[in-house]
Amino acid sequence: VLLCGTTMKLCRAEYRTIAKFTDQLRPTRQCMKMLKDRFPNHSQSTLLSIFSLEYQKRMKRSLVRHHNWIILKCYYGTLWILCCLVPQVDLSPSLMARLLVERFLEEQQGSVSSKQVLNSMLREPSLIPDMQLAKHVEQCTINDCCYGPLVDCIKHAIGQEHEEILREKLRERNLSFLDENHLRAKGYDKTPDIILEVPIAVEGHIVHWIESKASFGDEQSHRTYLNDQFWSYWNRFGPGLVIYWYGFIAELDCQRDRGILLKDCFPSDIITLCHRLGES
C-alpha cells in the first residue's frame, strides 16, 4: 500500500487506452506481463485491478450469448473437454461452470433452482450429485483468476487487509474512530468503514467518515458506489473521504464541494479539528 507521494490516479484518456488494450487479453500470468510491458509507468496492482474490472464487464456482456438452451446443451455434452472449451468461447471458467450447474439442476428437478442452492454447489462442488460435473466445476473454480467463489474469498481478504491498514494509520495519528463492527453494534445497518469521533480536514475539506476500497475506481463502479453507498453516508454522517487504494480516474474526484473527497492513499496532510470545534 502506497503512502501519498506516488500517485495512482489516471486521466480518463489513459484509463480508456489501458481498457482498450485489455480487450485482447485473457486472464493468464502472461497477460499481466504484457500489461506491465505496455504500461511500465503504472503499478502492477493498478493494472491488475483495471484488467479485472474490464474483464468482468466483458464477461457480463458475453454471458447473454452463452445463456441459450441449445448452446448450453452442446457445452453440457462436451464436459470432458470443458477446460479446453472455455478459452475458445471467451467465457470465464467459473461462469461456464455456473451455467452448466444451472442446466444440470433444471434437468434433474424440472425447474430453476434457487440462487442459494446454486451458489452452495459452486462453493462446495462435492454437493453436486454428478461426480464428473463436480470435478469439472472444481477445476473451473481453481483455474479462474477473475471470477467465482475462490476469487470472491481472495477479494474479501484483500478488502479486510486494507481496512486494517486504514485502522492502523488512524491509530498512528491518534485519531479516535468507530469501525463497522462498533457501528453495527449501535444499530446502524448501512455504514462506512470508519466514522471519525472527531472530524479532520484533508486538503481543506472536512471529513467525518472514511470508506476503504481495495480496487481501482472506474466510472461504472464509482457511479454505483455513489448511488448505493456514498450519498447515503453523506446524508447520515456528513462529508467524507473515499480511498481507492489501487487508484482511480482523476476526473471522478469532482464532488469535493458537495462532500465526497477521493484519494488513492492514506492522506499525509491531516488536520484535526478538535481544538477549532472546541473553541466554537
Coordinates of C-alpha atoms in Angstrom, one line a residue:
V1 CA 0.0 0.0 0.0
L2 CA 1.4 3.4 -1.0
L3 CA 1.5 6.5 1.1
C4 CA 0.8 9.7 -0.6
G5 CA 3.6 10.8 -2.9
T6 CA 3.3 8.1 -5.6
T7 CA 0.0 8.8 -7.4
M8 CA -2.1 6.0 -9.0
K9 CA -4.6 8.4 -10.5
L10 CA -5.2 8.2 -14.2
C11 CA -6.8 10.6 -16.5
R12 CA -9.9 9.3 -18.3
A13 CA -8.0 9.0 -21.6
E14 CA -5.2 7.0 -20.0
Y15 CA -7.8 4.6 -18.5
R16 CA -9.5 4.1 -21.8
T17 CA -6.2 3.3 -23.5
I18 CA -5.5 0.6 -20.9
A19 CA -9.0 -0.7 -21.0
K20 CA -9.0 -1.0 -24.8
F21 CA -5.7 -2.9 -24.6
T22 CA -7.2 -5.4 -22.2
D23 CA -9.9 -6.4 -24.7
Q24 CA -7.3 -8.6 -26.5
L25 CA -6.1 -10.3 -23.2
R26 CA -7.2 -13.4 -21.4
P27 CA -6.7 -13.9 -17.6
T28 CA -3.3 -15.5 -17.6
R29 CA 0.1 -14.7 -16.0
Q30 CA 1.4 -13.8 -19.4
C31 CA -1.3 -11.2 -19.8
M32 CA -0.1 -9.3 -16.7
K33 CA 3.4 -9.3 -18.1
M34 CA 2.1 -7.9 -21.4
L35 CA 0.2 -5.1 -19.5
K36 CA 3.2 -4.2 -17.4
D37 CA 5.5 -4.1 -20.5
R38 CA 3.0 -2.0 -22.4
F39 CA 2.3 0.4 -19.5
P40 CA 5.5 0.5 -17.4
N41 CA 4.7 3.7 -15.6
H42 CA 1.7 2.2 -13.8
S43 CA 1.9 -0.1 -10.8
Q44 CA 1.1 -3.8 -11.3
S45 CA -1.6 -3.7 -8.7
T46 CA -3.4 -0.8 -10.5
L47 CA -3.1 -2.6 -13.9
L48 CA -4.4 -5.9 -12.4
S49 CA -7.3 -4.1 -10.8
I50 CA -8.2 -2.4 -14.1
F51 CA -7.9 -5.7 -16.0
S52 CA -10.1 -7.4 -13.5
L53 CA -12.8 -4.7 -13.8
E54 CA -12.7 -4.7 -17.6
Y55 CA -12.7 -8.5 -17.8
Q56 CA -15.8 -8.7 -15.6
K57 CA -17.6 -6.2 -17.8
R58 CA -16.7 -8.2 -20.9
M59 CA -17.9 -11.5 -19.3
K60 CA -21.2 -9.9 -18.3
R61 CA -21.8 -8.7 -21.8
S62 CA -20.9 -12.2 -23.3
L63 CA -22.9 -14.2 -20.8
V64 CA -26.1 -13.4 -22.5
R65 CA -24.8 -15.1 -25.7
H66 CA -24.0 -18.3 -23.9
H67 CA -27.2 -18.4 -21.8
N68 CA -29.0 -20.2 -24.6
W69 CA -30.7 -23.7 -24.2
I70 CA -29.2 -25.1 -27.4
I71 CA -25.7 -23.8 -26.7
L72 CA -25.8 -25.0 -23.1
K73 CA -26.8 -28.5 -24.2
C74 CA -23.8 -28.5 -26.5
Y75 CA -21.5 -27.4 -23.7
Y76 CA -23.1 -29.9 -21.3
G77 CA -22.5 -32.7 -23.8
T78 CA -18.8 -31.9 -24.0
L79 CA -17.8 -31.9 -20.3
W80 CA -14.7 -33.9 -21.0
I81 CA -13.2 -31.0 -22.9
L82 CA -14.6 -28.3 -20.7
C83 CA -11.2 -26.8 -19.7
C84 CA -10.2 -26.6 -23.4
L85 CA -13.6 -25.3 -24.4
V86 CA -13.6 -22.3 -22.1
P87 CA -10.8 -20.2 -23.8
Q88 CA -12.3 -20.9 -27.2
V89 CA -15.7 -19.4 -26.3
D90 CA -14.2 -16.5 -24.3
L91 CA -16.2 -17.2 -21.2
S92 CA -14.9 -17.2 -17.6
P93 CA -14.4 -20.8 -16.3
S94 CA -16.5 -20.0 -13.2
L95 CA -19.3 -18.5 -15.3
M96 CA -19.2 -21.6 -17.6
A97 CA -19.4 -23.8 -14.5
R98 CA -22.4 -21.8 -13.2
L99 CA -24.3 -22.2 -16.5
L100 CA -23.6 -25.9 -16.5
V101 CA -24.7 -26.4 -12.9
E102 CA -27.9 -24.4 -13.7
R103 CA -28.5 -26.7 -16.7
F104 CA -27.9 -29.8 -14.7
L105 CA -30.3 -28.7 -11.9
E106 CA -33.0 -27.8 -14.4
E107 CA -32.7 -31.3 -15.9
Q108 CA -32.8 -33.0 -12.5
Q109 CA -35.6 -31.0 -10.9
G110 CA -37.5 -29.8 -13.9
S111 CA -37.3 -26.2 -12.7
V112 CA -34.9 -23.4 -11.9
S113 CA -33.2 -23.9 -8.6
S114 CA -32.8 -21.1 -6.0
K115 CA -29.6 -19.0 -6.1
Q116 CA -28.8 -20.3 -2.6
V117 CA -28.7 -23.9 -3.8
L118 CA -26.7 -23.0 -6.9
N119 CA -24.2 -20.9 -5.0
S120 CA -23.7 -23.6 -2.4
M121 CA -22.8 -26.1 -5.1
L122 CA -20.4 -23.7 -6.7
R123 CA -18.7 -23.1 -3.4
E124 CA -18.7 -26.8 -2.5
P125 CA -18.7 -28.9 -5.7
S126 CA -18.9 -32.1 -3.7
L127 CA -22.6 -31.2 -3.2
I128 CA -23.2 -31.8 -6.9
P129 CA -24.7 -35.3 -7.3
D130 CA -22.9 -35.8 -10.7
M131 CA -19.3 -36.6 -9.8
Q132 CA -17.9 -35.8 -13.3
L133 CA -19.6 -32.4 -13.3
A134 CA -18.5 -31.8 -9.7
K135 CA -14.9 -32.5 -10.8
H136 CA -15.1 -30.1 -13.7
V137 CA -16.7 -27.3 -11.6
E138 CA -13.9 -27.6 -9.1
Q139 CA -11.3 -27.3 -11.9
C140 CA -13.1 -24.3 -13.4
T141 CA -13.1 -22.6 -10.0
I142 CA -9.4 -23.3 -9.4
N143 CA -8.4 -22.1 -12.8
D144 CA -10.3 -18.8 -12.8
C145 CA -8.4 -15.8 -11.5
C146 CA -11.2 -13.2 -12.1
Y147 CA -14.5 -14.9 -11.2
G148 CA -16.0 -17.4 -8.8
P149 CA -16.1 -18.3 -5.1
L150 CA -12.4 -18.6 -4.7
V151 CA -11.8 -15.2 -6.2
D152 CA -14.6 -13.8 -4.0
C153 CA -12.8 -15.1 -0.9
I154 CA -9.5 -13.6 -2.1
K155 CA -11.1 -10.2 -2.8
H156 CA -12.8 -10.3 0.6
A157 CA -9.5 -11.0 2.3
I158 CA -7.7 -8.1 0.4
G159 CA -10.6 -5.8 1.4
Q160 CA -10.2 -6.8 5.0
E161 CA -6.5 -6.3 4.9
H162 CA -6.8 -2.7 3.6
E163 CA -9.4 -1.9 6.2
E164 CA -7.0 -3.0 8.8
I165 CA -4.2 -0.9 7.2
L166 CA -6.6 2.1 7.4
R167 CA -7.3 1.5 11.1
E168 CA -3.6 1.2 11.8
K169 CA -2.9 4.5 10.0
L170 CA -5.6 6.2 12.1
R171 CA -4.2 4.8 15.3
E172 CA -0.7 6.0 14.4
R173 CA -2.2 9.5 14.1
N174 CA -4.1 9.0 17.5
L175 CA -7.4 9.6 15.7
S176 CA -10.4 8.3 17.6
F177 CA -12.9 6.3 15.4
L178 CA -15.6 3.7 15.2
D179 CA -15.4 1.0 12.7
E180 CA -18.2 -1.1 11.1
N181 CA -18.4 -3.5 13.9
H182 CA -18.9 -0.8 16.5
L183 CA -21.5 1.0 14.3
R184 CA -23.5 -2.2 13.7
A185 CA -23.5 -2.9 17.4
K186 CA -25.0 0.6 17.8
G187 CA -27.8 -0.4 15.4
Y188 CA -26.6 1.2 12.2
D189 CA -27.4 -1.0 9.1
K190 CA -25.6 0.8 6.3
T191 CA -22.3 2.3 7.4
P192 CA -18.9 3.4 6.0
D193 CA -15.8 1.6 7.2
I194 CA -14.8 4.3 9.6
I195 CA -16.6 7.1 11.4
L196 CA -14.3 9.6 13.0
E197 CA -15.3 10.6 16.5
V198 CA -13.5 13.9 16.0
P199 CA -13.6 15.3 12.4
I200 CA -10.5 16.0 10.4
A201 CA -9.6 18.3 7.5
V202 CA -7.9 16.9 4.4
E203 CA -6.8 19.4 1.7
G204 CA -9.2 22.0 3.2
H205 CA -12.2 19.6 3.2
I206 CA -13.9 18.4 6.4
V207 CA -14.1 14.6 6.7
H208 CA -16.4 12.8 9.1
W209 CA -16.1 9.3 7.7
I210 CA -13.7 7.2 5.5
E211 CA -14.5 4.4 3.1
S212 CA -11.8 1.9 2.0
K213 CA -12.0 0.4 -1.5
A214 CA -9.3 -2.2 -2.3
S215 CA -9.8 -1.7 -6.1
F216 CA -9.4 0.8 -8.9
G217 CA -12.2 3.4 -9.1
D218 CA -13.5 3.4 -12.7
E219 CA -16.6 5.3 -13.8
Q220 CA -19.1 2.5 -13.6
S221 CA -18.1 1.2 -10.2
H222 CA -17.7 4.7 -8.7
R223 CA -21.2 5.7 -10.0
T224 CA -22.7 2.6 -8.4
Y225 CA -20.9 3.3 -5.1
L226 CA -22.1 6.9 -5.1
N227 CA -25.7 5.9 -5.6
D228 CA -25.7 2.8 -3.3
Q229 CA -23.3 4.0 -0.6
F230 CA -21.5 7.3 -0.6
W231 CA -24.5 9.7 -0.8
S232 CA -26.4 7.8 1.9
Y233 CA -23.3 8.1 4.1
W234 CA -23.2 11.8 3.3
N235 CA -26.9 12.2 4.2
R236 CA -26.4 10.5 7.5
F237 CA -22.9 11.4 8.7
G238 CA -21.9 14.5 6.6
P239 CA -18.9 14.9 4.2
G240 CA -16.4 12.0 3.9
L241 CA -13.3 10.5 2.2
V242 CA -13.1 7.5 -0.1
I243 CA -9.7 5.8 -0.5
Y244 CA -9.3 3.8 -3.7
W245 CA -6.1 2.0 -2.8
Y246 CA -5.3 1.0 -6.4
G247 CA -6.1 4.3 -7.9
F248 CA -9.0 6.0 -9.8
I249 CA -9.9 8.1 -12.8
A250 CA -8.8 11.6 -11.8
E251 CA -11.9 13.3 -13.3
L252 CA -14.1 11.4 -10.9
D253 CA -12.8 13.5 -8.0
C254 CA -15.4 16.2 -8.8
Q255 CA -17.7 16.1 -5.8
R256 CA -15.4 17.7 -3.2
D257 CA -17.5 20.8 -2.8
R258 CA -20.5 18.5 -2.3
G259 CA -18.7 16.5 0.4
I260 CA -17.1 13.4 -1.3
L261 CA -13.3 13.5 -1.4
L262 CA -11.3 10.9 -3.3
K263 CA -7.7 9.8 -2.6
D264 CA -5.5 6.9 -3.8
C265 CA -3.7 6.6 -0.4
F266 CA -3.9 7.5 3.2
P267 CA -3.6 11.3 3.4
S268 CA -0.5 12.8 4.9
D269 CA -1.8 16.3 5.5
I270 CA -4.5 15.7 8.1
I271 CA -5.6 18.5 10.4
T272 CA -7.6 17.5 13.5
L273 CA -10.5 19.9 14.1
C274 CA -11.0 19.2 17.8
H275 CA -9.5 22.5 19.0
R276 CA -11.2 24.6 16.5
L277 CA -14.5 22.9 17.2
G278 CA -13.9 23.2 20.9
E279 CA -13.3 27.0 20.6
S280 CA -16.5 27.4 18.7

